[in-house]
Short mmCIF file of C-alpha atoms and ligand atoms in Angstrom, two decimals:
data_model
loop_
_atom_site.label_atom_id
_atom_site.label_comp_id
_atom_site.label_asym_id
_atom_site.label_seq_id
_atom_site.Cartn_x
_atom_site.Cartn_y
_atom_site.Cartn_z
CA MET A 164 12.02 -27.24 -12.36
CA VAL A 165 8.85 -28.07 -14.26
CA PRO A 166 6.33 -25.35 -13.48
CA PRO A 167 2.87 -26.52 -12.52
CA GLY A 168 -0.32 -24.97 -13.82
CA ILE A 169 -2.63 -23.47 -11.22
CA GLU A 170 -6.32 -24.00 -10.77
CA LEU A 171 -8.67 -21.83 -8.77
CA ARG A 172 -11.79 -23.78 -7.85
CA GLY A 173 -14.72 -21.78 -6.57
CA LEU A 174 -12.66 -19.29 -4.56
CA GLY A 175 -14.61 -16.95 -2.33
CA LEU A 176 -13.56 -14.30 0.19
CA ARG A 177 -15.53 -12.22 2.67
CA TYR A 178 -14.41 -9.31 4.82
CA ALA A 179 -16.69 -8.63 7.78
CA GLY A 180 -19.51 -10.61 6.19
CA ALA A 181 -19.44 -8.74 2.87
CA ALA A 182 -18.34 -10.87 -0.07
CA VAL A 183 -15.35 -9.43 -1.94
CA PHE A 184 -15.58 -12.17 -4.56
CA SER A 185 -17.13 -15.59 -4.80
CA GLY A 186 -17.16 -18.58 -7.11
CA LEU A 187 -13.92 -17.74 -8.91
CA HIS A 188 -12.76 -20.38 -11.36
CA LEU A 189 -9.59 -19.98 -13.36
CA THR A 190 -6.94 -22.21 -14.91
CA LEU A 191 -3.43 -20.87 -15.40
CA THR A 192 -1.54 -22.86 -18.00
CA ALA A 193 1.84 -24.14 -16.86
CA GLY A 194 4.73 -21.95 -18.00
CA GLU A 195 2.58 -19.07 -19.21
CA PHE A 196 2.41 -15.40 -18.33
CA PHE A 197 -1.17 -14.55 -17.35
CA VAL A 198 -2.47 -11.07 -16.57
CA LEU A 199 -5.22 -10.07 -14.16
CA LEU A 200 -6.87 -6.69 -14.54
CA GLY A 201 -9.79 -5.03 -12.83
CA PRO A 202 -10.97 -1.89 -11.07
CA SER A 203 -9.50 -0.79 -7.77
CA GLY A 204 -10.98 -2.65 -4.83
CA ALA A 205 -12.20 -5.60 -6.90
CA GLY A 206 -10.07 -7.98 -4.86
CA LYS A 207 -7.05 -8.63 -7.09
CA THR A 208 -4.49 -8.29 -4.31
CA SER A 209 -6.60 -10.44 -2.00
CA LEU A 210 -6.80 -13.12 -4.70
CA LEU A 211 -3.04 -13.06 -5.18
CA ARG A 212 -2.46 -13.33 -1.44
CA ILE A 213 -4.71 -16.38 -1.31
CA ILE A 214 -2.80 -18.05 -4.14
CA ALA A 215 0.47 -17.21 -2.37
CA GLY A 216 -0.84 -18.94 0.74
CA LEU A 217 -0.73 -15.74 2.81
CA GLU A 218 -4.45 -15.78 3.51
CA PRO A 219 -6.97 -18.63 3.57
CA PRO A 220 -9.99 -18.34 1.28
CA ASP A 221 -13.46 -18.50 2.83
CA GLU A 222 -14.54 -20.98 0.19
CA GLY A 223 -12.96 -22.99 -2.59
CA LEU A 224 -9.34 -23.97 -3.02
CA VAL A 225 -6.19 -23.38 -5.00
CA ALA A 226 -4.56 -26.44 -6.54
CA ALA A 227 -1.48 -27.12 -8.63
CA SER A 228 -2.01 -29.07 -11.84
CA ASP A 229 0.50 -31.72 -10.76
CA GLY A 230 -1.41 -32.44 -7.58
CA ALA A 231 1.48 -31.52 -5.26
CA PRO A 232 0.99 -28.70 -2.75
CA LEU A 233 1.78 -25.19 -3.95
CA ALA A 234 3.38 -24.10 -0.69
CA GLY A 235 7.07 -23.44 -1.13
CA ARG A 236 6.81 -23.21 -4.91
CA VAL A 237 5.51 -19.66 -5.15
CA SER A 238 7.38 -16.38 -4.97
CA TYR A 239 5.65 -13.09 -4.54
CA MET A 240 6.54 -9.63 -5.77
CA ALA A 241 4.47 -6.82 -4.31
CA GLN A 242 3.87 -3.27 -5.45
CA GLN A 243 6.43 -1.96 -2.94
CA ASP A 244 9.90 -3.32 -3.53
CA LEU A 245 10.16 -4.36 0.17
CA LEU A 246 13.94 -4.11 0.17
CA LEU A 247 15.64 -4.13 3.56
CA PRO A 248 16.96 -0.59 4.01
CA TRP A 249 19.97 -1.72 6.02
CA ALA A 250 21.18 -4.35 3.57
CA SER A 251 23.12 -3.99 0.33
CA ALA A 252 21.48 -4.86 -2.99
CA LEU A 253 23.43 -8.12 -3.00
CA ASN A 254 22.29 -9.11 0.48
CA ASN A 255 18.73 -8.15 -0.40
CA VAL A 256 18.84 -10.55 -3.34
CA MET A 257 19.92 -13.35 -0.98
CA LEU A 258 17.29 -12.54 1.66
CA GLY A 259 15.45 -15.83 1.17
CA ALA A 260 18.55 -17.90 1.92
CA THR A 261 19.28 -15.76 4.98
CA LEU A 262 15.77 -16.22 6.34
CA ARG A 263 15.80 -19.96 5.75
CA GLY A 264 19.21 -20.25 7.41
CA GLN A 265 20.73 -21.67 4.23
CA LEU A 266 24.16 -21.06 2.84
CA ARG A 267 24.04 -17.91 0.72
CA ASP A 268 25.16 -18.21 -2.87
CA ALA A 269 26.79 -14.84 -3.49
CA ALA A 270 28.02 -15.84 -6.93
CA ARG A 271 24.52 -16.65 -8.11
CA ALA A 272 23.14 -13.45 -6.56
CA ALA A 273 25.84 -11.44 -8.34
CA ALA A 274 24.99 -13.18 -11.60
CA LEU A 275 21.32 -12.22 -11.15
CA LEU A 276 22.27 -8.63 -10.41
CA GLU A 277 24.23 -8.70 -13.64
CA GLU A 278 21.16 -9.99 -15.48
CA VAL A 279 19.16 -7.01 -14.27
CA GLY A 280 22.07 -4.71 -15.10
CA LEU A 281 23.06 -3.74 -11.57
CA THR A 282 26.50 -5.24 -11.11
CA HIS A 283 27.97 -1.84 -10.38
CA ARG A 284 25.35 -1.20 -7.65
CA ALA A 285 25.70 -4.53 -5.83
CA HIS A 286 26.96 -2.92 -2.64
CA ALA A 287 24.63 0.08 -2.64
CA ARG A 288 21.89 0.33 -0.04
CA PRO A 289 18.29 0.72 -1.28
CA ALA A 290 18.21 4.41 -0.30
CA GLU A 291 21.02 5.02 -2.78
CA LEU A 292 19.10 3.42 -5.66
CA SER A 293 16.49 4.89 -8.00
CA GLY A 294 12.95 3.53 -8.06
CA GLY A 295 13.67 1.53 -11.20
CA GLU A 296 16.89 0.13 -9.77
CA ARG A 297 15.10 -0.88 -6.59
CA GLN A 298 12.46 -2.77 -8.58
CA ARG A 299 15.24 -4.49 -10.49
CA VAL A 300 16.81 -5.63 -7.22
CA ALA A 301 13.38 -6.90 -6.15
CA LEU A 302 13.12 -8.80 -9.42
CA ALA A 303 16.57 -10.32 -8.87
CA ARG A 304 15.49 -11.31 -5.34
CA THR A 305 12.41 -12.99 -6.81
CA LEU A 306 14.58 -14.85 -9.33
CA TYR A 307 17.04 -15.89 -6.62
CA GLU A 308 14.18 -17.83 -5.01
CA ASP A 309 13.97 -19.78 -8.27
CA ARG A 310 10.36 -20.80 -7.70
CA PRO A 311 8.34 -22.21 -10.61
CA VAL A 312 5.36 -19.97 -9.85
CA VAL A 313 5.71 -16.19 -9.65
CA LEU A 314 2.96 -13.83 -8.49
CA MET A 315 3.34 -10.12 -9.17
CA ASP A 316 1.13 -7.35 -7.80
CA GLU A 317 1.54 -4.20 -9.90
CA PRO A 318 5.32 -4.42 -9.61
CA PHE A 319 6.04 -1.67 -12.12
CA SER A 320 3.21 0.75 -11.46
CA SER A 321 5.38 3.34 -9.73
CA LEU A 322 7.90 3.59 -12.57
CA ASP A 323 8.07 6.08 -15.40
CA ALA A 324 7.03 4.93 -18.88
CA ILE A 325 10.51 4.19 -20.26
CA THR A 326 11.74 2.40 -17.15
CA ARG A 327 8.52 0.44 -17.08
CA VAL A 328 8.95 -0.79 -20.66
CA ARG A 329 12.50 -1.88 -19.81
CA MET A 330 11.34 -3.68 -16.68
CA GLN A 331 8.65 -5.43 -18.69
CA ASP A 332 11.23 -6.70 -21.19
CA LEU A 333 13.45 -7.84 -18.37
CA ALA A 334 10.63 -9.62 -16.55
CA ALA A 335 9.40 -11.31 -19.73
CA ARG A 336 12.89 -12.54 -20.54
CA LEU A 337 13.89 -13.68 -17.06
CA LEU A 338 10.56 -15.20 -16.06
CA ALA A 339 10.01 -17.08 -19.32
CA GLY A 340 9.05 -20.68 -18.72
CA ARG A 341 7.55 -20.05 -15.28
CA THR A 342 3.88 -19.86 -14.45
CA VAL A 343 3.33 -16.17 -13.83
CA LEU A 344 0.29 -14.26 -12.65
CA LEU A 345 0.65 -10.51 -12.99
CA ILE A 346 -1.76 -7.90 -11.67
CA THR A 347 -1.73 -4.60 -13.49
CA HIS A 348 -3.90 -1.55 -14.14
CA ASP A 349 -2.12 -0.93 -17.40
CA PRO A 350 -3.75 -2.43 -20.56
CA PHE A 351 -0.52 -1.75 -22.46
CA GLU A 352 1.45 -3.87 -19.97
CA ALA A 353 -1.14 -6.64 -20.21
CA CYS A 354 -0.95 -6.66 -24.01
CA ARG A 355 2.85 -6.70 -24.07
CA LEU A 356 3.41 -9.41 -21.48
CA GLY A 357 0.44 -11.74 -21.41
CA HIS A 358 -0.27 -15.04 -23.10
CA GLY A 359 -3.76 -14.25 -21.94
CA PHE A 360 -5.68 -12.06 -19.53
CA THR A 361 -8.88 -11.85 -17.55
CA ILE A 362 -10.76 -9.15 -15.68
CA LEU A 363 -11.96 -9.27 -12.09
CA SER A 364 -14.87 -6.90 -11.50
CA GLY A 365 -18.31 -6.46 -10.02
CA SER A 366 -19.62 -6.67 -6.49
CA PRO A 367 -19.12 -9.34 -5.35
CA ALA A 368 -16.43 -9.60 -8.00
CA ARG A 369 -16.38 -12.32 -10.64
CA LEU A 370 -13.84 -13.31 -13.27
CA ALA A 371 -14.60 -12.75 -16.94
CA ALA A 372 -13.86 -15.59 -19.32
CA PRO A 373 -10.12 -15.49 -20.05
CA THR A 374 -9.06 -13.95 -23.35
CA ARG A 375 -6.07 -15.34 -25.20
CA LEU A 376 -3.78 -12.80 -26.79
CA PRO A 377 -2.45 -13.57 -30.27
CA GLY A 378 1.27 -14.16 -30.81
CA LEU A 379 3.90 -14.59 -28.13
CA PRO A 380 5.06 -12.19 -25.40
CA PRO A 381 6.96 -10.02 -25.00
CA ARG A 382 5.40 -8.03 -27.82
CA ALA A 383 7.32 -4.98 -28.96
CA PRO A 384 5.73 -1.68 -27.87
CA ASP A 385 5.31 -0.68 -31.52
CA GLU A 386 4.17 -4.08 -32.75
CA ASP A 387 1.26 -4.03 -35.15
CA GLY A 388 -1.95 -4.81 -33.41
CA ILE A 389 -0.79 -3.86 -29.88
CA LEU A 390 -2.78 -0.67 -30.13
CA HIS A 391 -5.81 -2.56 -31.33
CA LEU A 392 -5.49 -5.10 -28.50
CA GLN A 393 -5.21 -2.31 -26.00
CA GLY A 394 -8.34 -0.66 -27.29
CA GLU A 395 -10.18 -3.94 -27.06
CA LEU A 396 -9.01 -4.48 -23.50
CA LEU A 397 -9.92 -0.95 -22.44
CA ARG A 398 -13.40 -1.46 -23.82
CA GLN A 399 -13.78 -4.69 -21.83
CA LEU A 400 -12.52 -2.94 -18.69
CA ALA A 401 -14.96 -0.09 -19.21
CA GLN A 402 -17.84 -2.53 -19.58
CA GLY A 403 -16.89 -4.08 -16.27
CA GLY A 404 -15.31 -7.12 -17.81
CA ALA A 405 -18.49 -8.35 -19.43
CA MET B 57 27.17 24.90 16.34
CA ILE B 58 27.41 28.32 17.96
CA ARG B 59 23.90 28.26 19.41
CA PRO B 60 24.63 26.15 22.55
CA PHE B 61 27.45 28.50 23.51
CA VAL B 62 25.23 31.55 23.12
CA THR B 63 22.59 29.87 25.28
CA ILE B 64 25.13 29.03 27.97
CA ALA B 65 26.63 32.53 27.88
CA VAL B 66 23.21 34.17 28.22
CA PHE B 67 22.34 31.79 31.06
CA ILE B 68 25.53 32.65 32.97
CA ALA B 69 25.00 36.37 32.37
CA LEU B 70 21.46 36.16 33.78
CA TRP B 71 22.71 34.18 36.75
CA TRP B 72 25.40 36.75 37.39
CA ALA B 73 22.85 39.59 37.12
CA VAL B 74 20.59 37.93 39.68
CA THR B 75 23.47 37.54 42.17
CA ALA B 76 24.71 41.08 41.54
CA PHE B 77 21.45 43.04 41.65
CA THR B 78 19.31 41.15 44.15
CA ALA B 79 19.76 40.50 47.83
CA ILE B 80 19.81 36.71 47.56
CA PRO B 81 22.55 35.58 49.97
CA PRO B 82 25.48 33.65 48.48
CA PHE B 83 24.73 30.51 50.54
CA MET B 84 21.47 30.22 48.60
CA LEU B 85 22.74 31.28 45.19
CA PRO B 86 26.51 31.65 44.79
CA THR B 87 27.92 33.87 42.06
CA PRO B 88 29.25 32.29 38.87
CA GLN B 89 32.73 33.42 39.95
CA ALA B 90 32.43 31.58 43.25
CA VAL B 91 31.35 28.39 41.45
CA ALA B 92 34.23 28.76 39.00
CA GLU B 93 36.61 29.15 41.93
CA ALA B 94 35.20 26.02 43.55
CA LEU B 95 35.60 24.14 40.28
CA TRP B 96 39.21 25.25 39.99
CA GLY B 97 40.20 25.09 43.63
CA GLN B 98 38.74 21.63 44.28
CA ALA B 99 39.46 20.21 40.82
CA GLY B 100 41.20 17.10 42.13
CA TYR B 101 38.49 16.25 44.64
CA LEU B 102 35.72 16.86 42.08
CA ALA B 103 37.48 14.89 39.34
CA ALA B 104 37.97 11.86 41.58
CA ASN B 105 34.31 11.83 42.53
CA ALA B 106 33.13 12.58 38.98
CA TRP B 107 35.10 9.55 37.83
CA VAL B 108 33.22 7.35 40.31
CA THR B 109 29.85 8.66 39.12
CA PHE B 110 30.94 8.29 35.49
CA CYS B 111 31.83 4.63 36.04
CA GLU B 112 28.50 3.99 37.75
CA ILE B 113 26.64 5.59 34.86
CA MET B 114 28.53 3.71 32.18
CA LEU B 115 28.19 0.36 33.92
CA GLY B 116 24.50 1.02 34.53
CA LEU B 117 23.97 2.07 30.94
CA PHE B 118 25.73 -1.01 29.65
CA ALA B 119 23.98 -3.48 31.95
CA GLY B 120 20.57 -1.81 31.64
CA THR B 121 20.74 -1.72 27.85
CA LEU B 122 21.85 -5.32 27.70
CA LEU B 123 19.14 -6.52 30.10
CA GLY B 124 16.45 -4.36 28.52
CA GLY B 125 17.41 -5.51 25.03
CA LEU B 126 17.36 -9.17 26.03
CA ALA B 127 14.03 -8.76 27.80
CA ALA B 128 12.48 -7.20 24.70
CA LEU B 129 13.88 -9.94 22.47
CA GLY B 130 12.61 -12.61 24.84
CA ILE B 131 9.15 -11.08 24.98
CA ALA B 132 9.07 -10.74 21.20
CA ALA B 133 10.21 -14.32 20.69
CA SER B 134 8.07 -16.09 23.25
CA ARG B 135 4.38 -15.74 23.84
CA THR B 136 4.76 -17.17 27.34
CA LEU B 137 7.26 -14.49 28.31
CA GLN B 138 4.99 -11.90 26.78
CA ARG B 139 2.06 -13.05 28.94
CA TRP B 140 4.02 -13.31 32.19
CA LEU B 141 6.89 -10.86 32.02
CA TRP B 142 5.39 -7.88 30.20
CA PRO B 143 2.52 -7.20 32.67
CA ILE B 144 5.01 -7.43 35.55
CA LEU B 145 7.29 -4.92 33.83
CA VAL B 146 4.44 -2.51 33.24
CA LEU B 147 3.21 -2.85 36.83
CA SER B 148 6.75 -2.39 38.17
CA GLN B 149 6.65 1.12 36.77
CA ALA B 150 4.08 2.01 39.41
CA ILE B 151 6.78 1.67 42.10
CA PRO B 152 8.75 4.92 42.36
CA VAL B 153 12.47 4.32 41.98
CA PHE B 154 13.03 6.84 44.79
CA ALA B 155 11.38 4.44 47.18
CA LEU B 156 13.69 1.63 46.12
CA ALA B 157 16.93 3.55 46.57
CA PRO B 158 17.24 3.07 50.37
CA LEU B 159 16.45 -0.62 49.96
CA LEU B 160 19.12 -1.10 47.32
CA VAL B 161 21.70 0.63 49.48
CA LEU B 162 20.65 -1.56 52.39
CA TRP B 163 20.97 -4.72 50.31
CA LEU B 164 23.96 -3.90 48.15
CA GLY B 165 25.90 -1.60 50.44
CA PHE B 166 27.47 1.84 50.11
CA GLY B 167 29.64 0.82 47.17
CA ILE B 168 29.18 1.08 43.45
CA GLY B 169 26.75 -1.88 43.22
CA SER B 170 23.72 -0.08 44.58
CA LYS B 171 24.30 2.91 42.25
CA VAL B 172 24.73 0.80 39.15
CA SER B 173 21.56 -1.07 40.08
CA MET B 174 19.68 2.21 40.44
CA ALA B 175 20.81 3.30 36.98
CA VAL B 176 19.78 -0.08 35.57
CA LEU B 177 16.35 0.21 37.21
CA VAL B 178 15.82 3.66 35.77
CA ILE B 179 16.74 2.81 32.17
CA PHE B 180 15.52 -0.77 31.91
CA PHE B 181 11.92 0.04 31.10
CA PRO B 182 12.44 2.74 28.46
CA VAL B 183 14.93 0.51 26.66
CA THR B 184 12.65 -2.53 26.77
CA ALA B 185 9.48 -0.67 25.86
CA ASN B 186 10.98 1.16 22.89
CA PHE B 187 12.74 -1.89 21.52
CA LEU B 188 9.68 -4.08 21.96
CA ASP B 189 7.55 -1.49 20.21
CA GLY B 190 9.94 -1.62 17.27
CA LEU B 191 9.97 -5.41 17.23
CA ARG B 192 6.19 -5.49 17.09
CA ARG B 193 5.90 -3.01 14.26
CA THR B 194 7.67 -4.80 11.46
CA GLU B 195 6.31 -3.70 8.10
CA PRO B 196 3.56 -6.26 7.29
CA GLY B 197 4.67 -6.47 3.66
CA LEU B 198 8.08 -7.66 4.81
CA LEU B 199 6.51 -10.28 7.06
CA ASP B 200 4.45 -11.56 4.12
CA LEU B 201 7.52 -11.68 1.93
CA ALA B 202 9.39 -13.59 4.62
CA ARG B 203 6.51 -16.07 4.87
CA THR B 204 6.57 -16.82 1.15
CA MET B 205 10.32 -17.40 1.60
CA ASN B 206 9.66 -20.00 4.32
CA ALA B 207 11.53 -18.05 6.97
CA SER B 208 12.04 -19.80 10.29
CA ARG B 209 10.77 -17.97 13.38
CA LEU B 210 14.22 -17.44 14.80
CA ASN B 211 15.76 -16.23 11.55
CA LEU B 212 12.82 -13.93 11.02
CA LEU B 213 13.49 -12.38 14.41
CA LEU B 214 17.25 -12.15 14.00
CA HIS B 215 17.52 -11.04 10.38
CA LEU B 216 14.38 -9.03 9.86
CA ARG B 217 12.48 -7.94 12.94
CA LEU B 218 15.59 -7.18 14.99
CA PRO B 219 17.38 -4.94 12.49
CA ALA B 220 14.10 -3.29 11.54
CA ALA B 221 13.59 -2.44 15.24
CA LEU B 222 17.04 -0.91 15.73
CA PRO B 223 15.88 2.68 15.19
CA ALA B 224 13.28 2.17 17.95
CA PHE B 225 15.96 0.57 20.12
CA ALA B 226 18.11 3.64 19.48
CA SER B 227 15.31 5.91 20.74
CA GLY B 228 15.25 3.92 23.97
CA LEU B 229 19.02 4.10 24.25
CA ARG B 230 19.00 7.90 23.83
CA ILE B 231 16.47 8.21 26.66
CA ALA B 232 18.58 5.83 28.72
CA ALA B 233 21.69 7.95 28.21
CA ALA B 234 19.80 11.02 29.38
CA ILE B 235 18.34 9.47 32.53
CA ALA B 236 21.00 7.00 33.65
CA PRO B 237 22.80 9.76 35.63
CA ILE B 238 19.59 10.34 37.60
CA GLY B 239 19.66 6.78 38.83
CA ALA B 240 23.32 6.87 39.80
CA VAL B 241 23.12 10.19 41.66
CA LEU B 242 19.91 9.11 43.39
CA GLY B 243 21.78 6.10 44.73
CA GLU B 244 24.61 8.34 45.91
CA TRP B 245 22.25 10.68 47.74
CA VAL B 246 20.82 7.84 49.76
CA GLY B 247 24.15 6.47 50.88
CA ALA B 248 27.63 6.66 49.46
CA SER B 249 31.20 7.55 50.36
CA SER B 250 32.13 8.95 46.96
CA GLY B 251 30.60 10.27 43.73
CA LEU B 252 29.14 13.61 42.67
CA GLY B 253 25.90 12.91 44.55
CA PHE B 254 27.94 12.32 47.70
CA VAL B 255 29.79 15.62 47.10
CA MET B 256 26.47 17.47 46.79
CA ILE B 257 24.97 16.01 49.97
CA ASN B 258 28.18 16.70 51.84
CA ALA B 259 28.57 20.24 50.59
CA ASN B 260 24.92 20.93 51.28
CA ALA B 261 25.27 19.87 54.89
CA ARG B 262 28.21 22.25 55.33
CA ILE B 263 26.55 25.07 53.42
CA GLN B 264 29.31 24.99 50.79
CA THR B 265 26.80 25.98 48.16
CA ALA B 266 29.40 26.95 45.55
CA LEU B 267 30.91 23.46 45.75
CA MET B 268 27.47 21.95 45.39
CA PHE B 269 26.87 24.00 42.26
CA ALA B 270 30.26 22.97 40.92
CA ALA B 271 29.31 19.29 41.27
CA LEU B 272 26.00 20.04 39.59
CA VAL B 273 27.76 21.74 36.67
CA ILE B 274 30.01 18.73 36.19
CA LEU B 275 27.07 16.34 36.35
CA ALA B 276 25.14 18.36 33.77
CA ALA B 277 28.14 18.53 31.45
CA MET B 278 28.65 14.80 31.83
CA THR B 279 25.00 14.03 31.05
CA ILE B 280 24.95 16.27 28.00
CA GLY B 281 28.26 14.89 26.75
CA LEU B 282 27.06 11.32 27.21
CA TYR B 283 23.83 12.00 25.38
CA MET B 284 25.62 13.65 22.47
CA ALA B 285 28.15 10.82 22.22
CA VAL B 286 25.43 8.15 22.24
CA ASP B 287 23.36 10.12 19.74
CA ALA B 288 26.30 10.57 17.38
CA ALA B 289 27.28 6.90 17.61
CA LEU B 290 23.72 5.77 16.90
CA ARG B 291 23.41 8.11 13.93
CA ARG B 292 26.58 6.66 12.48
CA LEU B 293 25.49 3.08 13.03
CA LEU B 294 21.95 3.57 11.74
CA ARG B 295 22.72 5.72 8.75
CA TRP B 296 20.26 3.65 6.71
CA ALA B 297 17.29 4.66 8.87
CA PRO B 298 15.29 7.68 7.69
CA GLY B 299 16.05 10.62 9.95
CA GLY B 300 18.55 8.45 11.81
N1 ATP C 196 -7.69 -6.66 5.72
C1 ATP C 196 -8.85 -6.23 5.19
N2 ATP C 196 -9.94 -6.03 5.97
C2 ATP C 196 -11.11 -5.62 5.46
N3 ATP C 196 -11.30 -5.35 4.16
C3 ATP C 196 -10.26 -5.52 3.33
C4 ATP C 196 -8.99 -5.97 3.79
N4 ATP C 196 -8.14 -6.04 2.73
C5 ATP C 196 -8.87 -5.66 1.65
N5 ATP C 196 -10.13 -5.34 2.01
C6 ATP C 196 -11.20 -4.94 1.09
O1 ATP C 196 -11.34 -5.95 0.12
C7 ATP C 196 -11.55 -5.36 -1.16
C8 ATP C 196 -10.51 -5.87 -2.13
O2 ATP C 196 -9.24 -5.36 -1.79
P1 ATP C 196 -7.96 -5.61 -2.69
O3 ATP C 196 -6.80 -4.98 -2.04
O4 ATP C 196 -7.85 -7.07 -2.97
O5 ATP C 196 -8.35 -4.84 -4.04
P2 ATP C 196 -7.51 -4.64 -5.36
O6 ATP C 196 -8.32 -5.19 -6.48
O7 ATP C 196 -6.14 -5.18 -5.20
O8 ATP C 196 -7.48 -3.08 -5.50
P3 ATP C 196 -6.31 -2.13 -6.08
O9 ATP C 196 -6.40 -2.26 -7.56
O10 ATP C 196 -6.69 -0.77 -5.62
O11 ATP C 196 -5.01 -2.61 -5.52
C9 ATP C 196 -11.52 -3.86 -0.97
O12 ATP C 196 -12.82 -3.39 -0.96
C10 ATP C 196 -10.85 -3.67 0.36
O13 ATP C 196 -11.39 -2.55 1.00
MG1 MG C 197 -4.18 -4.31 -5.08
#
């Protein structure tokens, strides 16, 4: 599985005639973790849905760097965990295989649950799990799909600070080597996880020039310079990404 | 747990008070004692007929739920069925079931068939409508997720939309359990040679009001028992559903 890079070429989207964003250009380097920030309502979720192929853009196109179509190579992790309430954690992890009518690989699903530290909860239903555990099952389900491109829409925003830091470490470790686009409102998360970031803001929204972050993710929460990076990012956010 | 018994006790006490302190003649409102005597004295006759009605209800409930469930699945799966079948089902609700009862007895005879069909007719629509509603209201986030997973249409229906709609299906089934007896007894009123509805019509004609009330008591108990059994079974099966 060689992950492709992703290119957004002149993407535009309108709802009821009003432009949400237009003329978006962005290149995601293959195998890197890229972070998208921006004020509420800027169109981040809409952009992610377009890349995931869930919605067509009104203008422009999304292309993979290897020229092959992206469809079928992207997995999507939303803000809600979207676990099936009637199914066990294990069966939730294997949802993709079930829906495609493929043979389900319970051994691999169990191994993924072990990776996210939930072996002992494999047969629990989502209602019996904590918020952090549910997000870990969702992460295992995303990994079970084994797609080279992973899109994440604020997946950890509903978690407490400690759980969130743990989830970030887990995601960074398990998603390493894939092309990842992560939406977050949290500058700290962006600075810990990203190879680079950009900001979507304005009306209609535009993308700021991407900023590369020094060093390699995941950066430790107390790493020198993280605080400085965060301050820098906050300033950019406050200036509307300019 | 004690509340239903208090309610029933108060109800019987009021009933007794009305018969004891007003001049309503017993052939219009028998005393609770007279009804109890009828229940006891004619226990065999009542039990035999209650069994007939019970079978009609259960068969109707089973067939109606099955047909209603399949209709909802078909409509959810196929746009053609949705365009042709659904409007017909909605329009069919404009025809009162009462008006159909004599026809069904004419076509299917005095036996159990016409009664089961009545029960099916009564519960078919609530089952279909509730289930279909559930099938149409799958959480959009889940549908998106399924799309990124390349779900096939059939698997999506079977593994996602169907289980997600089970709580709605259960609502329809609860209503069905509560109204299926209406259909069966309606059929018996129009023409039958056994069943609680037959007992009532018969007793009414002979002014055996106490016996009529006895049949009514059994029918009510049966309906309540059926509802509670269905409700308990559904709660057990759908423990994952919030409030289920
Ligand atoms: N289905 C829709 N119909 C009409 N307008 C929509 C629709 N979906 C989103 N919008 C609008 O498009 C804009 C962008 O929405 P989007 O959800 O992409 O924002 P966002 O950047 O993800 O915000 P947040 O950070 O709050 O999640 C918003 O103004 C929203 O009101
Ligand atoms: Mg959003």
